Short mmCIF file of C-alpha atoms in Angstrom, two decimals:
data_model
loop_
_atom_site.label_atom_id
_atom_site.label_comp_id
_atom_site.label_asym_id
_atom_site.label_seq_id
_atom_site.Cartn_x
_atom_site.Cartn_y
_atom_site.Cartn_z
CA UNK A 1 0.21 -0.17 -0.05
CA UNK A 2 1.31 3.57 -0.61
CA UNK A 3 2.18 5.87 1.49
CA UNK A 4 -0.45 8.15 2.80
CA UNK A 5 -0.30 11.48 2.06
CA UNK A 6 -2.45 14.75 2.72
CA UNK A 7 -4.71 14.10 -0.32
CA UNK A 8 -5.59 10.86 1.34
CA UNK A 9 -6.59 12.46 4.40
CA UNK A 10 -8.35 15.08 2.42
CA UNK A 11 -10.29 12.45 0.68
CA UNK A 12 -11.04 10.37 3.59
CA UNK A 13 -12.93 13.84 5.55
CA UNK A 14 -14.65 14.59 2.48
CA UNK A 15 -16.48 11.40 2.19
CA UNK A 16 -18.21 12.72 5.68
CA UNK A 17 -19.85 14.98 3.27
CA UNK A 18 -23.22 15.16 2.49
CA UNK A 19 -22.48 15.17 -1.29
CA UNK A 20 -19.52 13.57 -3.95
CA UNK A 21 -16.65 14.08 -2.13
CA UNK A 22 -14.66 14.73 -5.25
CA UNK A 23 -17.25 17.67 -5.34
CA UNK A 24 -16.84 18.88 -1.86
CA UNK A 25 -13.10 19.06 -2.17
CA UNK A 26 -13.22 21.01 -5.64
CA UNK A 27 -15.31 23.57 -4.39
CA UNK A 28 -13.13 24.04 -1.45
CA UNK A 29 -10.37 24.25 -3.62
CA UNK A 30 -11.74 27.01 -5.57
CA UNK A 31 -12.98 28.69 -2.35
CA UNK A 32 -9.29 28.48 -1.22
CA UNK A 33 -8.01 30.15 -4.37
CA UNK A 34 -10.53 32.95 -4.00
CA UNK A 35 -9.18 33.39 -0.49
CA UNK A 36 -5.98 33.76 -1.63
CA UNK A 37 -6.54 35.93 -4.25
CA UNK A 38 -8.75 38.32 -2.44
CA UNK A 39 -6.11 38.63 0.49
CA UNK A 40 -3.02 37.73 -1.15
CA UNK A 41 -2.28 38.11 -4.98
CA UNK A 42 -4.59 40.97 -6.06
CA UNK A 43 -1.17 42.93 -6.75
CA UNK A 44 0.82 39.87 -7.53
CA UNK A 45 2.65 40.95 -11.18
CA UNK A 46 2.76 37.50 -12.39
CA UNK A 47 -1.07 36.74 -11.26
CA UNK A 48 -2.36 39.83 -13.16
CA UNK A 49 0.16 39.32 -16.13
CA UNK A 50 -1.75 35.95 -16.80
CA UNK A 51 -5.02 37.21 -16.00
CA UNK A 52 -4.60 40.15 -18.61
CA UNK A 53 -3.32 37.68 -20.99
CA UNK A 54 -6.47 35.37 -20.53
CA UNK A 55 -8.92 38.22 -20.69
CA UNK A 56 -10.22 37.23 -16.78
CA UNK A 57 -11.61 34.41 -15.75
CA UNK A 58 -14.53 32.23 -17.72
CA UNK A 59 -18.01 33.66 -17.30
CA UNK A 60 -18.77 31.55 -14.73
CA UNK A 61 -15.77 32.33 -12.32
CA UNK A 62 -15.93 36.05 -12.90
CA UNK A 63 -19.36 36.14 -11.29
CA UNK A 64 -18.06 33.68 -8.83
CA UNK A 65 -15.22 36.67 -8.31
CA UNK A 66 -17.90 39.42 -8.37
CA UNK A 67 -20.41 37.73 -5.92
CA UNK A 68 -17.55 38.33 -2.63
CA UNK A 69 -18.38 41.95 -3.43
CA UNK A 70 -14.92 43.25 -3.24
CA UNK A 71 -14.62 46.35 -4.94
CA UNK A 72 -11.06 47.26 -5.26
CA UNK A 73 -10.36 43.91 -5.91
CA UNK A 74 -12.23 43.32 -9.05
CA UNK A 75 -11.25 47.28 -10.13
CA UNK A 76 -8.04 46.50 -9.41
CA UNK A 77 -7.60 43.37 -11.56
CA UNK A 78 -10.28 44.53 -14.31
CA UNK A 79 -9.02 47.91 -15.39
CA UNK A 80 -6.42 46.20 -17.39
CA UNK A 81 -8.80 44.22 -19.46
CA UNK A 82 -10.79 47.54 -20.29
CA UNK A 83 -7.85 49.35 -20.99
CA UNK A 84 -7.32 47.01 -23.50
CA UNK A 85 -10.59 46.98 -25.30
CA UNK A 86 -10.16 50.57 -25.55
CA UNK A 87 -7.05 50.34 -26.78
CA UNK A 88 -8.31 47.52 -29.52
CA UNK A 89 -11.12 49.50 -30.71
CA UNK A 90 -9.00 52.57 -31.10
CA UNK A 91 -6.53 50.99 -33.50
CA UNK A 92 -9.92 49.52 -35.42
CA UNK A 93 -8.82 46.04 -34.78
CA UNK A 94 -11.35 43.00 -34.14
CA UNK A 95 -8.09 41.10 -33.49
CA UNK A 96 -8.28 41.68 -29.87
CA UNK A 97 -12.16 41.43 -29.30
CA UNK A 98 -12.37 38.11 -31.30
CA UNK A 99 -10.15 36.79 -28.63
CA UNK A 100 -12.37 37.44 -25.84
CA UNK A 101 -13.85 34.99 -23.57
CA UNK A 102 -10.73 33.14 -24.03
CA UNK A 103 -11.01 28.93 -23.30
CA UNK A 104 -8.24 29.57 -20.61
CA UNK A 105 -9.52 30.26 -17.05
CA UNK A 106 -7.11 30.25 -14.49
CA UNK A 107 -9.89 28.71 -11.77
CA UNK A 108 -11.07 25.94 -14.26
CA UNK A 109 -7.47 24.61 -14.51
CA UNK A 110 -7.36 24.61 -11.26
CA UNK A 111 -10.56 22.70 -10.77
CA UNK A 112 -9.85 20.50 -13.53
CA UNK A 113 -6.36 19.52 -11.98
CA UNK A 114 -8.09 19.06 -8.38
CA UNK A 115 -10.59 16.83 -9.65
CA UNK A 116 -8.05 14.80 -11.94
CA UNK A 117 -5.91 14.30 -8.22
CA UNK A 118 -8.41 13.48 -6.01
CA UNK A 119 -10.16 10.83 -8.43
CA UNK A 120 -6.34 9.20 -8.88
CA UNK A 121 -5.98 9.15 -4.87
CA UNK A 122 -9.78 7.34 -4.49
CA UNK A 123 -8.13 4.36 -7.39
CA UNK A 124 -4.92 4.56 -5.64
CA UNK A 125 -6.39 3.63 -2.04
CA UNK A 126 -9.81 1.90 -2.54
CA UNK A 127 -8.29 -1.47 -1.56
CA UNK A 128 -6.92 0.56 2.04
CA UNK A 129 -9.53 -1.19 4.41
CA UNK A 130 -10.35 2.07 6.30
CA UNK A 131 -10.58 3.83 3.15
CA UNK A 132 -13.25 1.40 1.45
CA UNK A 133 -14.87 1.80 4.67
CA UNK A 134 -15.28 5.21 4.49
CA UNK A 135 -16.06 5.12 0.55
CA UNK A 136 -18.79 2.95 1.15
CA UNK A 137 -20.41 4.72 3.85
CA UNK A 138 -20.53 8.06 1.87
CA UNK A 139 -22.86 9.30 -0.57
CA UNK A 140 -20.72 8.16 -3.37
CA UNK A 141 -19.22 9.96 -6.57
CA UNK A 142 -21.58 11.97 -8.87
CA UNK A 143 -21.90 10.58 -12.39
CA UNK A 144 -19.12 13.15 -13.78
CA UNK A 145 -16.78 11.97 -11.36
CA UNK A 146 -17.62 8.37 -11.31
CA UNK A 147 -17.18 8.25 -15.04
CA UNK A 148 -13.55 10.41 -14.50
CA UNK A 149 -13.03 6.98 -12.27
CA UNK A 150 -13.94 4.53 -14.77
CA UNK A 151 -11.97 6.11 -17.58
CA UNK A 152 -8.78 6.02 -15.39
CA UNK A 153 -9.33 1.96 -14.55
CA UNK A 154 -9.16 -1.04 -16.67
CA UNK A 155 -11.63 -2.99 -14.76
CA UNK A 156 -13.33 -1.27 -11.79
CA UNK A 157 -13.97 -3.51 -9.04
CA UNK A 158 -17.51 -5.23 -8.67
CA UNK A 159 -18.12 -3.72 -5.53
CA UNK A 160 -17.64 -0.16 -6.42
CA UNK A 161 -20.06 -0.76 -9.51
CA UNK A 162 -22.63 -2.38 -6.97
CA UNK A 163 -22.11 0.73 -4.75
CA UNK A 164 -22.77 3.29 -7.19
CA UNK A 165 -25.49 1.50 -8.60
CA UNK A 166 -27.07 1.46 -5.39
CA UNK A 167 -26.80 4.99 -4.58
CA UNK A 168 -28.34 6.16 -7.81
CA UNK A 169 -31.31 3.83 -7.68
CA UNK A 170 -32.02 5.38 -4.38
CA UNK A 171 -31.90 8.71 -5.54
CA UNK A 172 -34.86 7.28 -8.28
CA UNK A 173 -36.79 5.82 -5.79
CA UNK A 174 -36.60 8.94 -3.51
CA UNK A 175 -37.37 11.08 -6.52
CA UNK A 176 -40.44 9.00 -7.43
CA UNK A 177 -41.68 9.53 -4.06
CA UNK A 178 -41.09 12.74 -4.18
CA UNK A 179 -43.41 12.83 -7.67
CA UNK A 180 -45.98 10.85 -5.76
CA UNK A 181 -46.27 13.62 -2.87
CA UNK A 182 -47.25 16.11 -5.56
CA UNK A 183 -49.56 13.92 -7.22
CA UNK A 184 -52.58 15.25 -5.40
CA UNK A 185 -55.16 12.72 -7.09
CA UNK A 186 -53.18 9.95 -4.42
CA UNK A 187 -55.46 11.41 -1.51
CA UNK A 188 -54.62 9.72 1.82
CA UNK A 189 -51.94 7.66 -0.47
CA UNK A 190 -49.83 10.57 -0.76
CA UNK A 191 -46.74 10.38 0.59
CA UNK A 192 -45.62 12.82 3.19
CA UNK A 193 -41.90 13.51 2.83
CA UNK A 194 -39.10 14.29 5.19
CA UNK A 195 -37.13 17.59 4.93
CA UNK A 196 -34.39 15.96 2.79
CA UNK A 197 -37.08 14.15 0.98
CA UNK A 198 -38.19 17.50 -0.38
CA UNK A 199 -34.97 18.34 -1.43
CA UNK A 200 -34.25 15.34 -3.40
CA UNK A 201 -34.84 17.49 -6.78
CA UNK A 202 -31.24 19.17 -5.93
CA UNK A 203 -29.75 16.12 -4.90
CA UNK A 204 -30.76 14.89 -8.48
CA UNK A 205 -29.21 17.55 -10.32
CA UNK A 206 -26.22 17.78 -8.40
CA UNK A 207 -25.69 14.02 -8.86
CA UNK A 208 -26.26 13.96 -12.51
CA UNK A 209 -23.89 16.99 -13.21
CA UNK A 210 -21.30 17.61 -10.38
CA UNK A 211 -20.62 20.83 -8.71
CA UNK A 212 -21.96 23.96 -9.87
CA UNK A 213 -19.83 25.92 -13.06
CA UNK A 214 -17.96 22.34 -13.82
CA UNK A 215 -16.63 21.93 -17.35
CA UNK A 216 -18.19 18.91 -19.04
#
């Protein structure tokens, strides 16, 4: 069994979350990135140069940045972008404007790298007794991250497939129960839902598509 490192313990702890452990960890990494950006890196020359070269973040992470309501940080980082737009228009060149919305986003790249890293950790340690036990007591992986696992494995163990089938079938069952609760024609047979069951439609989307803003 390989030596256990920080990523191992991070995934182990994430199994206790009420969502896909990889989604949980990637979102944590993104929040940490923005925290560091706002408190330390806004004036970093290397960051500012790369941010300007990429024409900012992607649409989703630009609004994520905006959600922190840090006017100074937004103004400092986006002033260069407005200057570049003005210079491009003054030169009557559409070359700069045509490059707007670059496919490269620093945060997207960070998220993708984190997804790959944590998926690899799960594969590396899934035969570890404690690790496997925690995995089997977790919410399981969302469909996109389970797919990521499958692309990295020649043949997934039967227990892993059975576990995720059970998790997905459970969601289907609870979704059907929710739909029945909305069917007032059932009268007294209409099921009464717990607070968690009332939110199964949210869990369904998260399980099917992963964390909000995830690239396909």
